[in-house]
Amino acid sequence: MLVGNTSVAGSLIQILDRGDPLPEDPLEVLCPRATFGGDSSGARMVCNCHKVSEARLRQAVADGAATVDALSQATKAGTGCGSCRTELAQLLGAAHGPPPAKVAAAS
Ligand code: FES
Protein backbone atom coordinates (compact mmCIF):
# COMPACT_ATOMS: atom_id res chain seq x y z
CA MET A 1 0.00 0.00 0.00
CA LEU A 2 1.35 3.38 -0.98
CA VAL A 3 0.23 6.55 0.77
CA GLY A 4 0.89 10.03 -0.56
CA ASN A 5 3.09 9.92 -3.64
CA THR A 6 2.00 6.83 -5.57
CA SER A 7 4.08 7.47 -8.69
CA VAL A 8 6.09 4.26 -8.22
CA ALA A 9 3.01 2.02 -8.09
CA GLY A 10 3.40 0.94 -11.71
CA SER A 11 7.05 -0.01 -11.23
CA LEU A 12 6.26 -1.92 -8.05
CA ILE A 13 3.42 -3.83 -9.69
CA GLN A 14 5.65 -4.66 -12.62
CA ILE A 15 8.38 -5.99 -10.31
CA LEU A 16 5.83 -8.10 -8.42
CA ASP A 17 4.14 -9.38 -11.61
CA ARG A 18 7.42 -10.42 -13.15
CA GLY A 19 8.93 -11.70 -9.95
CA ASP A 20 11.93 -9.45 -10.57
CA PRO A 21 14.36 -9.21 -7.66
CA LEU A 22 14.33 -6.02 -5.65
CA PRO A 23 17.50 -3.96 -5.70
CA GLU A 24 19.82 -4.37 -2.76
CA ASP A 25 18.44 -1.12 -1.36
CA PRO A 26 14.61 -1.22 -1.75
CA LEU A 27 14.53 2.59 -1.42
CA GLU A 28 15.82 2.73 -5.00
CA VAL A 29 12.38 1.48 -6.08
CA LEU A 30 10.33 3.46 -3.58
CA CYS A 31 12.21 6.75 -4.04
CA PRO A 32 13.76 6.49 -7.51
CA ARG A 33 14.89 10.11 -7.77
CA ALA A 34 16.32 10.37 -4.29
CA THR A 35 20.02 10.16 -3.74
CA PHE A 36 21.16 8.03 -0.87
CA GLY A 37 24.86 8.48 -1.44
CA GLY A 38 24.65 5.86 -4.13
CA ASP A 39 24.95 5.76 -7.87
CA SER A 40 25.22 9.12 -9.58
CA SER A 41 26.41 7.63 -12.87
CA GLY A 42 22.94 7.57 -14.41
CA ALA A 43 22.95 3.77 -14.57
CA ARG A 44 19.65 3.68 -12.70
CA MET A 45 16.96 2.05 -14.83
CA VAL A 46 14.07 4.40 -15.46
CA CYS A 47 12.14 2.31 -17.98
CA ASN A 48 12.10 -1.29 -16.87
CA CYS A 49 10.11 -2.44 -19.89
CA HIS A 50 12.83 -1.45 -22.33
CA LYS A 51 15.80 -1.28 -19.95
CA VAL A 52 16.44 2.40 -20.57
CA SER A 53 18.76 4.04 -18.07
CA GLU A 54 18.64 7.56 -16.74
CA ALA A 55 21.95 8.27 -18.52
CA ARG A 56 20.46 7.18 -21.86
CA LEU A 57 17.45 9.42 -21.29
CA ARG A 58 19.64 12.38 -20.32
CA GLN A 59 21.64 11.86 -23.50
CA ALA A 60 18.44 11.83 -25.57
CA VAL A 61 17.36 15.09 -23.91
CA ALA A 62 20.79 16.58 -24.64
CA ASP A 63 20.38 15.43 -28.25
CA GLY A 64 17.16 17.41 -28.54
CA ALA A 65 14.26 15.33 -27.23
CA ALA A 66 12.03 17.99 -25.72
CA THR A 67 8.76 16.13 -25.14
CA VAL A 68 7.82 12.79 -23.60
CA ASP A 69 6.82 11.51 -27.04
CA ALA A 70 10.16 12.59 -28.53
CA LEU A 71 11.98 10.94 -25.65
CA SER A 72 9.95 7.77 -26.19
CA GLN A 73 10.67 7.81 -29.91
CA ALA A 74 14.40 8.25 -29.31
CA THR A 75 14.75 5.59 -26.61
CA LYS A 76 11.55 3.46 -26.60
CA ALA A 77 11.15 4.41 -22.91
CA GLY A 78 7.50 4.80 -22.04
CA THR A 79 6.24 2.67 -24.93
CA GLY A 80 5.57 -0.45 -22.86
CA CYS A 81 3.41 -0.36 -19.75
CA GLY A 82 3.71 3.42 -19.60
CA SER A 83 4.41 3.56 -15.88
CA CYS A 84 7.65 5.47 -16.44
CA ARG A 85 6.12 8.27 -18.49
CA THR A 86 5.65 10.44 -15.42
CA GLU A 87 9.32 10.11 -14.67
CA LEU A 88 10.17 10.92 -18.29
CA ALA A 89 8.20 14.14 -17.89
CA GLN A 90 10.03 14.87 -14.64
CA LEU A 91 13.41 14.37 -16.33
CA LEU A 92 12.34 16.76 -19.09
CA GLY A 93 11.07 19.24 -16.51
CA ALA A 94 14.39 19.10 -14.69
CA ALA A 95 16.22 19.73 -17.95
CA HIS A 96 13.94 22.35 -19.49
CA GLY A 97 11.77 23.65 -16.65
CA PRO A 98 8.06 23.03 -16.30
CA PRO A 99 5.86 23.13 -19.41
CA PRO A 100 4.26 26.49 -20.11
CA ALA A 101 0.92 27.03 -18.42
CA LYS A 102 -2.07 26.87 -20.70
CA VAL A 103 -3.57 30.26 -21.33
CA ALA A 104 -7.34 30.54 -21.45
CA ALA A 105 -8.68 31.77 -24.76
CA ALA A 106 -9.97 35.33 -24.74
CA SER A 107 -13.70 35.68 -25.35
S1 FES B 1 8.55 0.97 -17.44
FE1 FES B 1 7.03 0.26 -18.80
S2 FES B 1 7.14 1.63 -20.45
FE2 FES B 1 8.72 2.25 -19.17
mmCIF file of N, CA and C and ligand atoms in Angstrom:
data_model
loop_
_atom_site.group_PDB
_atom_site.id
_atom_site.type_symbol
_atom_site.label_atom_id
_atom_site.label_comp_id
_atom_site.label_asym_id
_atom_site.label_seq_id
_atom_site.Cartn_x
_atom_site.Cartn_y
_atom_site.Cartn_z
ATOM 1 N N MET A 1 0.851 -1.178 0.000
ATOM 2 C CA MET A 1 0.000 0.000 0.000
ATOM 3 C C MET A 1 0.890 1.232 0.000
ATOM 4 N N LEU A 2 0.614 2.121 -0.917
ATOM 5 C CA LEU A 2 1.353 3.375 -0.984
ATOM 6 C C LEU A 2 0.441 4.496 -0.501
ATOM 7 N N VAL A 3 0.983 5.397 0.262
ATOM 8 C CA VAL A 3 0.235 6.549 0.767
ATOM 9 C C VAL A 3 0.982 7.801 0.332
ATOM 10 N N GLY A 4 0.250 8.790 -0.127
ATOM 11 C CA GLY A 4 0.888 10.028 -0.562
ATOM 12 C C GLY A 4 1.299 9.914 -2.019
ATOM 13 N N ASN A 5 2.580 10.011 -2.273
ATOM 14 C CA ASN A 5 3.091 9.920 -3.637
ATOM 15 C C ASN A 5 3.024 8.463 -4.098
ATOM 16 N N THR A 6 2.181 8.203 -5.083
ATOM 17 C CA THR A 6 2.001 6.831 -5.569
ATOM 18 C C THR A 6 2.622 6.637 -6.947
ATOM 19 N N SER A 7 3.536 7.520 -7.334
ATOM 20 C CA SER A 7 4.080 7.467 -8.690
ATOM 21 C C SER A 7 4.868 6.195 -8.988
ATOM 22 N N VAL A 8 5.305 5.482 -7.974
ATOM 23 C CA VAL A 8 6.091 4.264 -8.215
ATOM 24 C C VAL A 8 5.213 3.018 -8.248
ATOM 25 N N ALA A 9 3.903 3.189 -8.128
ATOM 26 C CA ALA A 9 3.010 2.024 -8.086
ATOM 27 C C ALA A 9 3.184 1.136 -9.311
ATOM 28 N N GLY A 10 3.257 1.724 -10.492
ATOM 29 C CA GLY A 10 3.403 0.936 -11.713
ATOM 30 C C GLY A 10 4.675 0.099 -11.703
ATOM 31 N N SER A 11 5.770 0.720 -11.277
ATOM 32 C CA SER A 11 7.047 -0.006 -11.228
ATOM 33 C C SER A 11 6.983 -1.136 -10.212
ATOM 34 N N LEU A 12 6.366 -0.876 -9.067
ATOM 35 C CA LEU A 12 6.260 -1.923 -8.050
ATOM 36 C C LEU A 12 5.414 -3.088 -8.544
ATOM 37 N N ILE A 13 4.292 -2.772 -9.170
ATOM 38 C CA ILE A 13 3.415 -3.830 -9.685
ATOM 39 C C ILE A 13 4.150 -4.652 -10.734
ATOM 40 N N GLN A 14 4.891 -3.961 -11.577
ATOM 41 C CA GLN A 14 5.646 -4.661 -12.618
ATOM 42 C C GLN A 14 6.681 -5.606 -11.988
ATOM 43 N N ILE A 15 7.378 -5.147 -10.984
ATOM 44 C CA ILE A 15 8.376 -5.990 -10.308
ATOM 45 C C ILE A 15 7.697 -7.209 -9.699
ATOM 46 N N LEU A 16 6.552 -6.993 -9.052
ATOM 47 C CA LEU A 16 5.834 -8.104 -8.425
ATOM 48 C C LEU A 16 5.292 -9.064 -9.472
ATOM 49 N N ASP A 17 4.703 -8.518 -10.556
ATOM 50 C CA ASP A 17 4.139 -9.376 -11.607
ATOM 51 C C ASP A 17 5.201 -10.254 -12.250
ATOM 52 N N ARG A 18 6.351 -9.678 -12.474
ATOM 53 C CA ARG A 18 7.419 -10.419 -13.150
ATOM 54 C C ARG A 18 8.230 -11.292 -12.191
ATOM 55 N N GLY A 19 8.110 -10.989 -10.922
ATOM 56 C CA GLY A 19 8.932 -11.704 -9.955
ATOM 57 C C GLY A 19 10.376 -11.250 -10.009
ATOM 58 N N ASP A 20 10.574 -9.991 -10.506
ATOM 59 C CA ASP A 20 11.934 -9.446 -10.567
ATOM 60 C C ASP A 20 12.481 -9.275 -9.155
ATOM 61 N N PRO A 21 13.774 -9.442 -8.990
ATOM 62 C CA PRO A 21 14.359 -9.206 -7.665
ATOM 63 C C PRO A 21 14.375 -7.715 -7.340
ATOM 64 N N LEU A 22 14.205 -7.404 -6.083
ATOM 65 C CA LEU A 22 14.326 -6.018 -5.647
ATOM 66 C C LEU A 22 15.800 -5.642 -5.628
ATOM 67 N N PRO A 23 16.101 -4.364 -5.827
ATOM 68 C CA PRO A 23 17.504 -3.957 -5.696
ATOM 69 C C PRO A 23 17.973 -4.168 -4.261
ATOM 70 N N GLU A 24 19.257 -4.160 -4.094
ATOM 71 C CA GLU A 24 19.825 -4.370 -2.764
ATOM 72 C C GLU A 24 19.233 -3.376 -1.761
ATOM 73 N N ASP A 25 19.057 -2.134 -2.211
ATOM 74 C CA ASP A 25 18.441 -1.121 -1.364
ATOM 75 C C ASP A 25 17.032 -0.855 -1.896
ATOM 76 N N PRO A 26 15.982 -1.389 -1.248
ATOM 77 C CA PRO A 26 14.609 -1.216 -1.745
ATOM 78 C C PRO A 26 14.188 0.243 -1.905
ATOM 79 N N LEU A 27 14.868 1.172 -1.250
ATOM 80 C CA LEU A 27 14.527 2.589 -1.417
ATOM 81 C C LEU A 27 14.760 3.061 -2.843
ATOM 82 N N GLU A 28 15.609 2.359 -3.596
ATOM 83 C CA GLU A 28 15.823 2.725 -5.000
ATOM 84 C C GLU A 28 14.528 2.573 -5.804
ATOM 85 N N VAL A 29 13.662 1.657 -5.397
ATOM 86 C CA VAL A 29 12.381 1.477 -6.078
ATOM 87 C C VAL A 29 11.355 2.456 -5.517
ATOM 88 N N LEU A 30 11.348 2.617 -4.216
ATOM 89 C CA LEU A 30 10.332 3.464 -3.584
ATOM 90 C C LEU A 30 10.600 4.949 -3.795
ATOM 91 N N CYS A 31 11.833 5.343 -3.892
ATOM 92 C CA CYS A 31 12.211 6.752 -4.038
ATOM 93 C C CYS A 31 13.226 6.865 -5.172
ATOM 94 N N PRO A 32 12.800 6.631 -6.421
ATOM 95 C CA PRO A 32 13.763 6.494 -7.514
ATOM 96 C C PRO A 32 14.586 7.738 -7.798
ATOM 97 N N ARG A 33 14.129 8.912 -7.456
ATOM 98 C CA ARG A 33 14.888 10.108 -7.770
ATOM 99 C C ARG A 33 15.722 10.601 -6.600
ATOM 100 N N ALA A 34 15.563 9.953 -5.461
ATOM 101 C CA ALA A 34 16.322 10.365 -4.290
ATOM 102 C C ALA A 34 17.759 9.864 -4.406
ATOM 103 N N THR A 35 18.631 10.575 -3.773
ATOM 104 C CA THR A 35 20.023 10.160 -3.743
ATOM 105 C C THR A 35 20.354 9.755 -2.330
ATOM 106 N N PHE A 36 20.820 8.534 -2.189
ATOM 107 C CA PHE A 36 21.163 8.027 -0.872
ATOM 108 C C PHE A 36 22.654 7.772 -0.800
ATOM 109 N N GLY A 37 23.413 8.663 -1.428
ATOM 110 C CA GLY A 37 24.858 8.481 -1.437
ATOM 111 C C GLY A 37 25.263 7.361 -2.368
ATOM 112 N N GLY A 38 24.371 6.981 -3.241
ATOM 113 C CA GLY A 38 24.652 5.863 -4.128
ATOM 114 C C GLY A 38 25.041 6.317 -5.519
ATOM 115 N N ASP A 39 24.568 5.583 -6.483
ATOM 116 C CA ASP A 39 24.948 5.757 -7.871
ATOM 117 C C ASP A 39 24.563 7.128 -8.416
ATOM 118 N N SER A 40 25.509 7.859 -8.916
ATOM 119 C CA SER A 40 25.218 9.120 -9.579
ATOM 120 C C SER A 40 25.640 9.034 -11.042
ATOM 121 N N SER A 41 25.915 7.814 -11.506
ATOM 122 C CA SER A 41 26.413 7.635 -12.869
ATOM 123 C C SER A 41 25.298 7.663 -13.906
ATOM 124 N N GLY A 42 24.049 7.611 -13.461
ATOM 125 C CA GLY A 42 22.944 7.567 -14.410
ATOM 126 C C GLY A 42 22.602 6.157 -14.837
ATOM 127 N N ALA A 43 23.207 5.162 -14.209
ATOM 128 C CA ALA A 43 22.949 3.770 -14.572
ATOM 129 C C ALA A 43 21.587 3.290 -14.082
ATOM 130 N N ARG A 44 20.950 4.077 -13.231
ATOM 131 C CA ARG A 44 19.651 3.683 -12.699
ATOM 132 C C ARG A 44 18.661 3.477 -13.841
ATOM 133 N N MET A 45 17.922 2.377 -13.788
ATOM 134 C CA MET A 45 16.962 2.047 -14.828
ATOM 135 C C MET A 45 15.679 2.848 -14.590
ATOM 136 N N VAL A 46 15.306 3.635 -15.559
ATOM 137 C CA VAL A 46 14.071 4.403 -15.463
ATOM 138 C C VAL A 46 12.929 3.625 -16.112
ATOM 139 N N CYS A 47 13.162 3.098 -17.284
ATOM 140 C CA CYS A 47 12.140 2.307 -17.978
ATOM 141 C C CYS A 47 12.522 0.840 -17.880
ATOM 142 N N ASN A 48 11.803 0.133 -17.050
ATOM 143 C CA ASN A 48 12.098 -1.286 -16.867
ATOM 144 C C ASN A 48 11.620 -2.121 -18.047
ATOM 145 N N CYS A 49 10.591 -1.673 -18.742
ATOM 146 C CA CYS A 49 10.106 -2.444 -19.889
ATOM 147 C C CYS A 49 11.177 -2.559 -20.967
ATOM 148 N N HIS A 50 11.856 -1.468 -21.233
ATOM 149 C CA HIS A 50 12.829 -1.448 -22.334
ATOM 150 C C HIS A 50 14.256 -1.267 -21.841
ATOM 151 N N LYS A 51 14.449 -1.372 -20.525
ATOM 152 C CA LYS A 51 15.799 -1.285 -19.951
ATOM 153 C C LYS A 51 16.516 -0.013 -20.417
ATOM 154 N N VAL A 52 15.855 1.111 -20.199
ATOM 155 C CA VAL A 52 16.442 2.399 -20.573
ATOM 156 C C VAL A 52 16.899 3.101 -19.302
ATOM 157 N N SER A 53 18.178 3.426 -19.270
ATOM 158 C CA SER A 53 18.763 4.036 -18.075
ATOM 159 C C SER A 53 18.539 5.547 -18.061
ATOM 160 N N GLU A 54 18.736 6.115 -16.882
ATOM 161 C CA GLU A 54 18.640 7.563 -16.739
ATOM 162 C C GLU A 54 19.691 8.241 -17.618
ATOM 163 N N ALA A 55 20.889 7.677 -17.695
ATOM 164 C CA ALA A 55 21.946 8.269 -18.522
ATOM 165 C C ALA A 55 21.536 8.301 -19.993
ATOM 166 N N ARG A 56 20.912 7.222 -20.460
ATOM 167 C CA ARG A 56 20.464 7.181 -21.864
ATOM 168 C C ARG A 56 19.406 8.241 -22.108
ATOM 169 N N LEU A 57 18.499 8.412 -21.145
ATOM 170 C CA LEU A 57 17.453 9.420 -21.295
ATOM 171 C C LEU A 57 18.051 10.822 -21.266
ATOM 172 N N ARG A 58 19.001 11.048 -20.372
ATOM 173 C CA ARG A 58 19.643 12.377 -20.317
ATOM 174 C C ARG A 58 20.371 12.678 -21.628
ATOM 175 N N GLN A 59 20.970 11.660 -22.218
ATOM 176 C CA GLN A 59 21.636 11.863 -23.502
ATOM 177 C C GLN A 59 20.622 12.213 -24.588
ATOM 178 N N ALA A 60 19.477 11.539 -24.573
ATOM 179 C CA ALA A 60 18.437 11.832 -25.568
ATOM 180 C C ALA A 60 17.916 13.262 -25.397
ATOM 181 N N VAL A 61 17.791 13.704 -24.155
ATOM 182 C CA VAL A 61 17.362 15.087 -23.907
ATOM 183 C C VAL A 61 18.436 16.043 -24.429
ATOM 184 N N ALA A 62 19.693 15.735 -24.161
ATOM 185 C CA ALA A 62 20.786 16.585 -24.643
ATOM 186 C C ALA A 62 20.835 16.606 -26.172
ATOM 187 N N ASP A 63 20.389 15.514 -26.789
ATOM 188 C CA ASP A 63 20.379 15.431 -28.254
ATOM 189 C C ASP A 63 19.148 16.100 -28.858
ATOM 190 N N GLY A 64 18.269 16.631 -28.004
ATOM 191 C CA GLY A 64 17.163 17.412 -28.539
ATOM 192 C C GLY A 64 15.768 16.928 -28.222
ATOM 193 N N ALA A 65 15.612 15.793 -27.576
ATOM 194 C CA ALA A 65 14.257 15.333 -27.233
ATOM 195 C C ALA A 65 13.670 16.301 -26.208
ATOM 196 N N ALA A 66 12.586 16.954 -26.577
ATOM 197 C CA ALA A 66 12.032 17.991 -25.716
ATOM 198 C C ALA A 66 10.635 17.667 -25.205
ATOM 199 N N THR A 67 10.071 16.539 -25.624
ATOM 200 C CA THR A 67 8.758 16.126 -25.144
ATOM 201 C C THR A 67 8.842 14.649 -24.745
ATOM 202 N N VAL A 68 7.849 14.199 -23.996
ATOM 203 C CA VAL A 68 7.820 12.788 -23.603
ATOM 204 C C VAL A 68 7.742 11.908 -24.845
ATOM 205 N N ASP A 69 6.934 12.314 -25.818
ATOM 206 C CA ASP A 69 6.821 11.512 -27.039
ATOM 207 C C ASP A 69 8.147 11.458 -27.791
ATOM 208 N N ALA A 70 8.853 12.571 -27.847
ATOM 209 C CA ALA A 70 10.156 12.592 -28.527
ATOM 210 C C ALA A 70 11.158 11.715 -27.780
ATOM 211 N N LEU A 71 11.097 11.772 -26.463
ATOM 212 C CA LEU A 71 11.981 10.937 -25.646
ATOM 213 C C LEU A 71 11.649 9.457 -25.856
ATOM 214 N N SER A 72 10.378 9.153 -25.939
ATOM 215 C CA SER A 72 9.947 7.773 -26.188
ATOM 216 C C SER A 72 10.390 7.304 -27.573
ATOM 217 N N GLN A 73 10.271 8.182 -28.550
ATOM 218 C CA GLN A 73 10.665 7.809 -29.910
ATOM 219 C C GLN A 73 12.172 7.564 -29.988
ATOM 220 N N ALA A 74 12.940 8.371 -29.255
ATOM 221 C CA ALA A 74 14.397 8.247 -29.308
ATOM 222 C C ALA A 74 14.910 7.031 -28.548
ATOM 223 N N THR A 75 14.204 6.620 -27.491
ATOM 224 C CA THR A 75 14.751 5.585 -26.610
ATOM 225 C C THR A 75 13.843 4.370 -26.420
ATOM 226 N N LYS A 76 12.601 4.459 -26.854
ATOM 227 C CA LYS A 76 11.551 3.463 -26.603
ATOM 228 C C LYS A 76 11.029 3.512 -25.164
ATOM 229 N N ALA A 77 11.653 4.283 -24.284
ATOM 230 C CA ALA A 77 11.151 4.415 -22.910
ATOM 231 C C ALA A 77 9.713 4.924 -22.951
ATOM 232 N N GLY A 78 8.888 4.356 -22.131
ATOM 233 C CA GLY A 78 7.504 4.803 -22.043
ATOM 234 C C GLY A 78 6.577 4.164 -23.057
ATOM 235 N N THR A 79 7.094 3.281 -23.907
ATOM 236 C CA THR A 79 6.244 2.670 -24.932
ATOM 237 C C THR A 79 5.762 1.272 -24.551
ATOM 238 N N GLY A 80 6.054 0.851 -23.335
ATOM 239 C CA GLY A 80 5.574 -0.447 -22.863
ATOM 240 C C GLY A 80 4.365 -0.238 -21.971
ATOM 241 N N CYS A 81 4.525 -0.496 -20.701
ATOM 242 C CA CYS A 81 3.410 -0.357 -19.753
ATOM 243 C C CYS A 81 3.038 1.105 -19.517
ATOM 244 N N GLY A 82 3.970 1.989 -19.760
ATOM 245 C CA GLY A 82 3.708 3.419 -19.598
ATOM 246 C C GLY A 82 3.928 3.950 -18.200
ATOM 247 N N SER A 83 4.288 3.099 -17.264
ATOM 248 C CA SER A 83 4.408 3.560 -15.881
ATOM 249 C C SER A 83 5.572 4.524 -15.678
ATOM 250 N N CYS A 84 6.503 4.571 -16.600
ATOM 251 C CA CYS A 84 7.653 5.466 -16.439
ATOM 252 C C CYS A 84 7.429 6.822 -17.083
ATOM 253 N N ARG A 85 6.327 7.021 -17.749
ATOM 254 C CA ARG A 85 6.124 8.270 -18.495
ATOM 255 C C ARG A 85 6.107 9.487 -17.568
ATOM 256 N N THR A 86 5.608 9.324 -16.357
ATOM 257 C CA THR A 86 5.647 10.444 -15.418
ATOM 258 C C THR A 86 7.087 10.821 -15.114
ATOM 259 N N GLU A 87 7.919 9.815 -14.959
ATOM 260 C CA GLU A 87 9.321 10.113 -14.672
ATOM 261 C C GLU A 87 10.017 10.710 -15.898
ATOM 262 N N LEU A 88 9.612 10.298 -17.079
ATOM 263 C CA LEU A 88 10.174 10.922 -18.285
ATOM 264 C C LEU A 88 9.846 12.415 -18.285
ATOM 265 N N ALA A 89 8.609 12.740 -17.945
ATOM 266 C CA ALA A 89 8.205 14.141 -17.890
ATOM 267 C C ALA A 89 9.001 14.888 -16.825
ATOM 268 N N GLN A 90 9.259 14.224 -15.701
ATOM 269 C CA GLN A 90 10.033 14.869 -14.638
ATOM 270 C C GLN A 90 11.475 15.111 -15.085
ATOM 271 N N LEU A 91 12.052 14.167 -15.813
ATOM 272 C CA LEU A 91 13.406 14.371 -16.334
ATOM 273 C C LEU A 91 13.435 15.549 -17.299
ATOM 274 N N LEU A 92 12.420 15.628 -18.153
ATOM 275 C CA LEU A 92 12.341 16.755 -19.088
ATOM 276 C C LEU A 92 12.152 18.061 -18.336
ATOM 277 N N GLY A 93 11.305 18.033 -17.309
ATOM 278 C CA GLY A 93 11.074 19.236 -16.512
ATOM 279 C C GLY A 93 12.347 19.695 -15.821
ATOM 280 N N ALA A 94 13.132 18.746 -15.347
ATOM 281 C CA ALA A 94 14.389 19.103 -14.685
ATOM 282 C C ALA A 94 15.374 19.707 -15.682
ATOM 283 N N ALA A 95 15.285 19.244 -16.927
ATOM 284 C CA ALA A 95 16.219 19.734 -17.946
ATOM 285 C C ALA A 95 15.764 21.055 -18.556
ATOM 286 N N HIS A 96 14.461 21.197 -18.747
ATOM 287 C CA HIS A 96 13.945 22.351 -19.485
ATOM 288 C C HIS A 96 13.049 23.251 -18.654
ATOM 289 N N GLY A 97 12.740 22.885 -17.434
ATOM 290 C CA GLY A 97 11.774 23.646 -16.646
ATOM 291 C C GLY A 97 10.390 23.110 -16.924
ATOM 292 N N PRO A 98 9.424 23.531 -16.137
ATOM 293 C CA PRO A 98 8.057 23.033 -16.302
ATOM 294 C C PRO A 98 7.476 23.480 -17.633
ATOM 295 N N PRO A 99 6.491 22.714 -18.159
ATOM 296 C CA PRO A 99 5.855 23.130 -19.414
ATOM 297 C C PRO A 99 5.114 24.432 -19.207
ATOM 298 N N PRO A 100 4.976 25.223 -20.268
ATOM 299 C CA PRO A 100 4.263 26.492 -20.109
ATOM 300 C C PRO A 100 2.815 26.256 -19.713
ATOM 301 N N ALA A 101 2.317 27.133 -18.855
ATOM 302 C CA ALA A 101 0.921 27.025 -18.423
ATOM 303 C C ALA A 101 0.022 27.313 -19.602
ATOM 304 N N LYS A 102 -1.111 26.612 -19.633
ATOM 305 C CA LYS A 102 -2.073 26.867 -20.698
ATOM 306 C C LYS A 102 -2.745 28.205 -20.428
ATOM 307 N N VAL A 103 -2.932 28.951 -21.455
ATOM 308 C CA VAL A 103 -3.571 30.263 -21.330
ATOM 309 C C VAL A 103 -4.994 30.130 -21.842
ATOM 310 N N ALA A 104 -5.931 30.598 -21.048
ATOM 311 C CA ALA A 104 -7.336 30.537 -21.448
ATOM 312 C C ALA A 104 -7.554 31.451 -22.645
ATOM 313 N N ALA A 105 -8.380 30.978 -23.565
ATOM 314 C CA ALA A 105 -8.683 31.774 -24.760
ATOM 315 C C ALA A 105 -9.516 32.994 -24.368
ATOM 316 N N ALA A 106 -9.214 34.110 -25.013
ATOM 317 C CA ALA A 106 -9.973 35.330 -24.740
ATOM 318 C C ALA A 106 -11.352 35.212 -25.386
ATOM 319 N N SER A 107 -12.361 35.770 -24.766
ATOM 320 C CA SER A 107 -13.701 35.683 -25.347
ATOM 321 C C SER A 107 -14.070 36.953 -26.071
HETATM 322 S S1 FES B 1 8.554 0.974 -17.438
HETATM 323 FE FE1 FES B 1 7.031 0.264 -18.802
HETATM 324 S S2 FES B 1 7.143 1.631 -20.453
HETATM 325 FE FE2 FES B 1 8.724 2.253 -19.171
#
